Amino acid sequence: MAEYLDFFNVYIMGVIEMLFQFYFLVKILKKKVWPPFYFLFSVCGVIINDFLPAVTIIGFVVLVFLLTACGTFVCHGDFKSSILYASLITEIMLLCYGIVKSLMGILCPWMPAVFHDAAGIAVMLVSEAASLALTGFCYYMLYRYFSCYTVAEMQQMFLVFIPILMIFIMSEYINSIEFQYEVLMEGGPSGYLFSHWQLLAMHLLGLASLFCILFTYKKLLQNFRLSTELSLLEQEEHSLNQYVEEAKTRYDKTKSFRHDIRNHIAVVKKLLQSGKLEQAVSYIEDMDDMAEKMSFPLSTNNPVVDILVGNKLGVAKSMGIDVSCSLLLPYPCGLKDIDICIVLSNALDNAIHACKSLEVGTEKYIHVSGRIQGDFLMMEIENSFHGKGMSKKGTGLSNIRTVAEKYGGAMSIETKGGVFVLHVLLIIPQHSRNSMMDWL
């Protein structure tokens, strides 16, 4: 009977536990895996665990790296995400099994007759089921509340790997000295270095500490997001004030010109009636210059973007920088004007700064282009630069990346010699497609 129980504990339950861990890893990485890989991993995990039990530090490390390898190469997941979740999965299962084992140790003195023969097998099955149920609940909490992170956020979340490892080492150290104490007491008076109540409290605190670390990281991340959004809002407020003032200035000039238009027409009419054709033509040219100054220097079909890009390129042109713009936007297009302005203002500020740092006599230029293609807005800002360092020192790139991620898009940088190209892709929300189709 004992041999059958050992076979059941080591191999049958071992396969189930390994299947449970691998299934959750695939689930939390949001991947799909060919079913035979589940069985293959379970067999490999049981074989490794037979030689190096997961309750030892070496066995824990080997199992974590086996899960990490499967997450990276089989699931095609990110390496850091795979090793972090592999560690969490293994540690949670060990702590949950430790909790149930301690509870069973507490109950043993109260029901000594139960742990024999068929009743003992039933109790063992109940213990395994309880361990898996508790593990499954913890996995569910981990998946629901601590798995929705971007790749950038996962880079920072990797910092929690150290405290997770520390919790495991401390729990295993306690287990090892407890086992050594039991061996020393063998043949002598029975006793334990730690009571089952103490071991239960240690495992519970270990599991609680694990989730406290994850909860704290989540709160810190939320605060960081709020801080980033606040910074963007402050920038938006500054930009909006600037654009409003520019619009007011143009409106006042237009209002003044409209007020005087009758007088201008009267002057031209008088000149023509007097036969002074050259003077009339000259006066009309002056009026044309005035109208030109009041009109926007470019037209993207978006009035807010017209003011922003016109102002930025006007500054660049006054510095001797060759500028061009072939950006055309539907209006409205489902993207917030201020988000488009954040992208363009930061990109153009970087481009102007790069051109300013070039030596005299070097070609200086800024080209802005963009178009709508399907559900995507693709923008490209190309400028000359000195050939190194800008991709790291350029200010505002993080703001551009934040806006791109907000719309499910991406930002990329390309450098070729003295040419710097910034590519920005924004995905237009689906609810705006009808208005865009009307515009097209």
XYZ file of C-alpha atoms in Angstrom:
440
model
C 0.000 0.000 0.000
C 2.833 2.391 0.891
C 4.431 1.905 -2.528
C 1.165 2.784 -4.278
C 0.769 5.866 -2.121
C 4.318 6.986 -2.933
C 3.680 6.452 -6.640
C 0.444 8.426 -6.392
C 2.055 11.303 -4.475
C 5.179 11.577 -6.601
C 3.918 10.898 -10.107
C 0.143 11.280 -10.338
C -0.111 14.377 -8.146
C 3.199 15.605 -9.527
C 1.813 15.584 -13.076
C -1.347 17.366 -11.928
C 0.645 20.049 -10.109
C 2.943 20.620 -13.084
C -0.044 20.819 -15.445
C -1.632 23.348 -13.094
C 1.464 25.541 -13.028
C 2.094 25.432 -16.774
C -1.565 26.109 -17.591
C -1.570 29.210 -15.418
C 1.725 30.450 -16.891
C 0.260 30.164 -20.401
C -2.908 31.908 -19.182
C -1.176 34.847 -17.511
C 1.158 35.349 -20.500
C -1.988 35.413 -22.682
C -0.635 32.841 -25.125
C -1.880 29.654 -26.750
C 0.091 26.416 -26.663
C -0.309 23.136 -28.530
C -1.869 20.633 -25.991
C 0.937 18.001 -26.164
C 3.308 20.602 -24.705
C 1.335 20.480 -21.437
C 1.963 16.743 -21.069
C 5.617 17.084 -22.120
C 6.254 19.802 -19.553
C 4.498 17.806 -16.809
C 6.639 14.733 -17.437
C 9.852 16.778 -17.503
C 8.829 18.609 -14.336
C 8.067 15.378 -12.453
C 11.366 13.789 -13.515
C 13.333 16.851 -12.414
C 11.365 17.101 -9.156
C 12.126 13.428 -8.446
C 15.859 14.221 -8.369
C 15.690 17.832 -7.185
C 12.551 18.463 -5.093
C 11.082 21.959 -5.531
C 11.151 22.450 -1.740
C 14.945 22.777 -1.966
C 16.543 25.965 -3.237
C 18.257 24.197 -6.144
C 15.030 22.405 -7.078
C 13.129 25.681 -6.899
C 15.628 27.406 -9.197
C 15.590 24.511 -11.696
C 11.780 24.434 -11.798
C 11.603 28.207 -12.225
C 14.025 28.099 -15.133
C 12.105 25.200 -16.718
C 8.911 27.273 -16.542
C 10.805 30.329 -17.812
C 12.188 28.386 -20.778
C 8.690 27.177 -21.656
C 7.289 30.707 -21.299
C 10.024 32.185 -23.487
C 10.488 29.566 -26.202
C 7.195 27.629 -26.223
C 4.806 30.506 -25.431
C 7.028 33.118 -27.165
C 6.622 35.443 -24.176
C 8.937 38.130 -22.834
C 11.848 36.662 -20.826
C 11.474 38.981 -17.842
C 7.722 38.406 -17.657
C 8.256 34.649 -17.924
C 10.837 34.404 -15.147
C 8.861 36.709 -12.848
C 5.582 34.822 -13.222
C 7.367 31.467 -13.090
C 8.832 32.440 -9.715
C 5.471 33.673 -8.465
C 3.672 30.523 -9.614
C 6.180 28.174 -7.988
C 6.398 30.150 -4.744
C 2.604 30.449 -4.386
C 2.124 26.702 -4.859
C 4.803 25.856 -2.272
C 3.326 28.283 0.266
C -0.209 26.982 -0.292
C 0.913 23.392 0.149
C 2.809 24.438 3.284
C -0.351 26.030 4.711
C -2.461 22.928 4.126
C 0.289 20.663 5.435
C 0.486 22.702 8.650
C -3.299 22.531 9.032
C -3.196 18.754 8.622
C -0.446 18.598 11.239
C -2.663 20.532 13.632
C -5.585 18.152 13.007
C -3.533 14.916 13.369
C -3.648 14.741 17.191
C -7.426 15.212 17.120
C -8.150 12.401 14.654
C -5.452 9.720 15.039
C -7.702 6.862 13.931
C -8.628 8.520 10.657
C -5.149 8.440 9.172
C -5.065 4.737 8.471
C -5.961 2.514 5.521
C -8.722 3.765 3.198
C -9.658 6.670 5.449
C -6.061 7.849 5.385
C -6.085 7.797 1.587
C -9.286 9.826 1.566
C -7.745 12.386 3.928
C -4.666 12.590 1.710
C -6.854 13.202 -1.352
C -8.773 15.892 0.509
C -5.469 17.490 1.516
C -4.232 17.518 -2.101
C -7.551 18.901 -3.329
C -7.492 21.638 -0.682
C -3.924 22.568 -1.627
C -4.823 22.796 -5.315
C -7.976 24.775 -4.529
C -6.063 27.307 -2.418
C -3.358 27.511 -5.087
C -5.986 28.025 -7.789
C -7.607 30.832 -5.809
C -4.253 32.609 -5.387
C -3.511 32.123 -9.090
C -6.882 33.653 -9.930
C -6.162 36.694 -7.734
C -2.752 37.069 -9.359
C -4.222 36.818 -12.859
C -7.109 39.206 -12.198
C -5.366 41.990 -10.307
C -1.644 41.772 -11.080
C -1.273 40.759 -14.732
C -2.485 43.759 -16.781
C 0.835 45.484 -17.344
C 2.504 46.853 -20.426
C 5.978 45.714 -21.474
C 7.474 48.933 -20.078
C 5.715 48.412 -16.745
C 6.901 44.808 -16.593
C 10.474 46.063 -16.803
C 9.955 47.817 -13.466
C 7.860 45.022 -11.966
C 10.883 42.763 -12.281
C 12.201 44.491 -9.122
C 9.757 42.444 -7.019
C 11.652 39.287 -8.020
C 14.242 39.861 -5.261
C 11.759 40.038 -2.343
C 9.913 37.013 -3.770
C 13.161 35.049 -3.764
C 13.918 36.263 -0.243
C 10.542 35.033 1.044
C 11.195 31.623 -0.488
C 14.717 31.330 0.946
C 13.529 32.230 4.448
C 10.635 29.733 4.321
C 12.886 26.970 3.037
C 15.515 27.777 5.649
C 12.879 27.365 8.353
C 11.738 24.064 6.803
C 15.300 22.770 6.561
C 16.241 23.505 10.179
C 12.907 21.974 11.277
C 13.760 18.793 9.331
C 17.301 18.701 10.807
C 15.879 19.074 14.283
C 13.469 16.175 13.703
C 16.379 13.986 12.527
C 18.408 14.856 15.625
C 15.435 13.988 17.840
C 14.882 10.631 16.100
C 15.145 7.824 18.643
C 14.887 10.298 21.483
C 12.004 12.250 22.936
C 9.588 13.372 20.262
C 9.425 17.067 19.570
C 9.486 19.842 17.015
C 11.569 22.974 16.828
C 8.470 24.821 15.592
C 4.873 23.924 16.335
C 2.435 23.403 13.476
C 0.726 26.629 14.523
C 4.005 28.515 14.120
C 4.655 26.944 10.719
C 1.090 27.797 9.647
C 1.590 31.414 10.698
C 4.920 31.603 8.831
C 3.423 30.249 5.602
C 0.394 32.515 5.871
C 2.595 35.551 6.469
C 4.797 34.535 3.544
C 1.799 34.317 1.212
C 0.372 37.585 2.564
C 3.758 39.293 2.131
C 3.875 38.119 -1.464
C 0.549 39.740 -2.289
C 1.374 42.842 -0.241
C 4.467 43.371 -2.396
C 2.397 43.029 -5.576
C -0.330 45.311 -4.200
C 2.224 47.954 -3.194
C 3.810 47.849 -6.637
C 0.395 48.240 -8.251
C -0.372 51.292 -6.095
C 3.011 52.850 -6.860
C 2.431 52.235 -10.545
C -0.986 53.891 -10.347
C 0.580 56.912 -8.639
C 3.227 57.058 -11.341
C 0.546 56.951 -14.028
C -1.353 59.766 -12.300
C 1.849 61.790 -12.035
C 2.522 61.267 -15.743
C -1.028 62.221 -16.665
C -0.787 65.332 -14.467
C 2.432 66.332 -16.210
C 0.747 65.868 -19.584
C -2.244 67.914 -18.450
C 0.036 70.745 -17.334
C 1.735 70.669 -20.706
C -1.646 70.594 -22.414
C -2.777 73.623 -20.402
C 0.343 75.563 -21.367
C -0.046 74.599 -25.015
C -3.731 75.449 -25.077
C -3.099 78.871 -23.567
C -0.461 79.509 -26.204
C -2.752 78.429 -29.034
C -5.671 80.465 -27.674
C -3.526 83.587 -27.505
C -2.361 82.996 -31.066
C -5.951 82.540 -32.217
C -7.024 85.730 -30.399
C -4.252 87.702 -32.080
C -5.255 86.460 -35.522
C -8.918 87.114 -34.761
C -8.197 90.702 -33.692
C -6.190 91.321 -36.857
C -8.951 89.829 -39.006
C -11.581 91.891 -37.192
C -9.567 95.066 -37.715
C -9.014 94.264 -41.389
C -12.717 93.519 -41.869
C -13.589 96.810 -40.171
C -11.351 98.742 -42.560
C -12.192 96.799 -45.723
C -14.783 99.324 -46.860
C -12.297 102.146 -46.527
C -9.751 100.136 -48.513
C -12.299 99.418 -51.240
C -13.236 103.098 -51.348
C -9.584 104.089 -51.777
C -9.060 101.571 -54.583
C -12.271 102.679 -56.277
C -11.205 106.335 -56.087
C -7.793 105.549 -57.546
C -9.327 103.619 -60.435
C -11.831 106.408 -61.153
C -8.970 108.876 -61.213
C -7.100 106.721 -63.737
C -4.253 106.041 -61.311
C -3.908 102.372 -62.220
C -0.382 101.818 -60.880
C -1.241 103.297 -57.499
C -4.377 101.106 -57.342
C -2.377 97.961 -58.127
C 0.219 98.877 -55.494
C -2.518 99.455 -52.912
C -4.138 96.122 -53.724
C -0.765 94.385 -53.308
C -0.410 95.963 -49.877
C -3.861 94.662 -48.981
C -2.849 91.212 -50.207
C 0.219 91.282 -47.946
C -1.970 92.170 -44.978
C -4.349 89.311 -45.760
C -1.405 86.918 -46.138
C -0.132 87.793 -42.673
C -3.537 87.040 -41.176
C -3.904 83.671 -42.912
C -2.388 80.480 -41.538
C 1.023 79.635 -43.045
C -0.154 76.081 -43.768
C -3.341 74.063 -43.826
C -3.682 70.592 -42.331
C -7.488 70.813 -42.200
C -7.213 70.978 -38.391
C -7.287 74.578 -37.074
C -5.517 73.783 -33.798
C -2.727 71.874 -35.545
C -2.459 74.692 -38.110
C -1.665 77.179 -35.350
C 0.818 74.876 -33.604
C 2.748 73.654 -36.627
C 2.610 77.066 -38.283
C 4.080 78.685 -35.185
C 6.818 76.062 -34.732
C 7.824 76.014 -38.394
C 7.690 79.803 -38.469
C 10.222 79.908 -35.632
C 12.380 77.349 -37.429
C 12.234 79.306 -40.694
C 13.293 82.505 -38.947
C 16.409 80.618 -37.758
C 17.400 79.750 -41.322
C 16.035 76.208 -41.231
C 14.401 74.902 -44.408
C 10.915 73.661 -43.525
C 8.130 71.816 -45.309
C 4.860 70.245 -44.228
C 2.619 67.772 -46.034
C 0.375 66.795 -43.149
C -3.336 66.374 -43.844
C -5.817 65.419 -41.127
C -9.553 64.789 -41.251
C -11.455 66.980 -38.829
C -12.627 65.631 -36.502
C -10.739 62.355 -36.686
C -11.445 60.724 -33.323
C -8.055 61.702 -31.912
C -7.962 64.517 -29.384
C -6.452 67.677 -30.823
C -4.316 68.160 -27.743
C -2.810 64.658 -28.090
C -1.830 65.348 -31.694
C -0.359 68.666 -30.549
C 1.670 66.960 -27.800
C 3.236 64.664 -30.398
C 3.969 67.431 -32.898
C 5.087 70.079 -30.395
C 7.605 67.758 -28.705
C 8.818 66.374 -32.023
C 9.268 69.834 -33.549
C 10.951 71.200 -30.415
C 13.457 68.351 -30.608
C 13.974 68.929 -34.337
C 14.546 72.670 -33.877
C 16.979 72.009 -31.024
C 18.888 69.510 -33.175
C 19.124 71.925 -36.106
C 20.270 74.768 -33.845
C 23.209 72.694 -32.621
C 24.512 72.164 -36.181
C 27.545 74.077 -37.334
C 27.218 77.071 -39.611
C 27.143 76.075 -43.263
C 25.562 72.681 -42.554
C 22.257 71.927 -44.231
C 19.406 72.462 -41.801
C 15.928 71.211 -42.542
C 12.721 69.917 -40.960
C 10.148 67.963 -42.980
C 6.759 67.078 -41.504
C 4.511 64.574 -43.232
C 1.527 62.490 -42.283
C -1.494 60.744 -43.677
C -4.486 58.652 -42.747
C -4.366 55.064 -43.953
C -7.306 52.916 -42.926
C -7.642 53.092 -39.160
C -4.153 54.506 -38.688
C -2.652 57.974 -38.550
C 0.998 57.829 -39.537
C 3.196 60.864 -38.906
C 6.839 61.346 -39.756
C 9.116 64.165 -38.645
C 12.502 64.206 -40.367
C 15.305 66.627 -39.558
C 19.028 67.037 -39.895
C 21.228 66.565 -36.824
C 24.850 66.081 -35.915
C 24.682 62.300 -36.183
C 24.792 61.061 -32.604
C 23.168 61.293 -29.195
C 19.798 62.808 -30.059
C 17.832 59.603 -29.602
C 18.942 59.582 -25.966
C 19.027 63.292 -25.161
C 15.939 64.450 -27.043
C 13.374 65.853 -24.631
C 9.712 65.004 -24.808
C 10.110 61.570 -26.406
C 8.541 59.960 -23.345
C 5.468 62.179 -23.777
C 5.212 61.160 -27.423
C 5.489 57.496 -26.474
C 2.792 57.943 -23.806
C 0.358 59.383 -26.361
C 1.187 56.607 -28.830
C 0.502 53.930 -26.203
C -2.714 55.699 -25.219
C -4.072 55.051 -28.727
C -2.580 51.567 -28.994
C 0.093 52.775 -31.417
C 3.853 52.978 -31.357
C 6.789 55.329 -31.685
C 10.057 54.492 -33.397
C 13.289 56.342 -34.137
C 15.489 55.925 -37.190
C 18.894 57.531 -37.698
C 20.977 57.448 -40.864
C 24.113 59.497 -40.825
C 22.995 63.081 -40.320
C 19.285 62.322 -40.699
C 16.959 61.787 -37.753
C 13.465 60.397 -38.447
C 10.717 60.060 -35.875
C 7.836 57.743 -36.788
C 4.591 57.912 -34.832
C 1.651 55.562 -35.399
C -1.736 56.241 -33.784
C -4.752 53.952 -34.083
C -7.967 55.877 -34.673
C -10.825 54.774 -32.355
C -13.495 52.775 -34.157
C -16.364 55.007 -33.037
C -14.942 57.848 -35.143
C -14.948 55.935 -38.425
C -18.356 57.245 -39.530
C -17.331 60.893 -39.244
C -14.078 60.154 -41.070
C -15.886 58.427 -43.909
C -18.074 61.503 -44.291
C -14.926 63.657 -44.472
C -13.336 61.363 -47.055
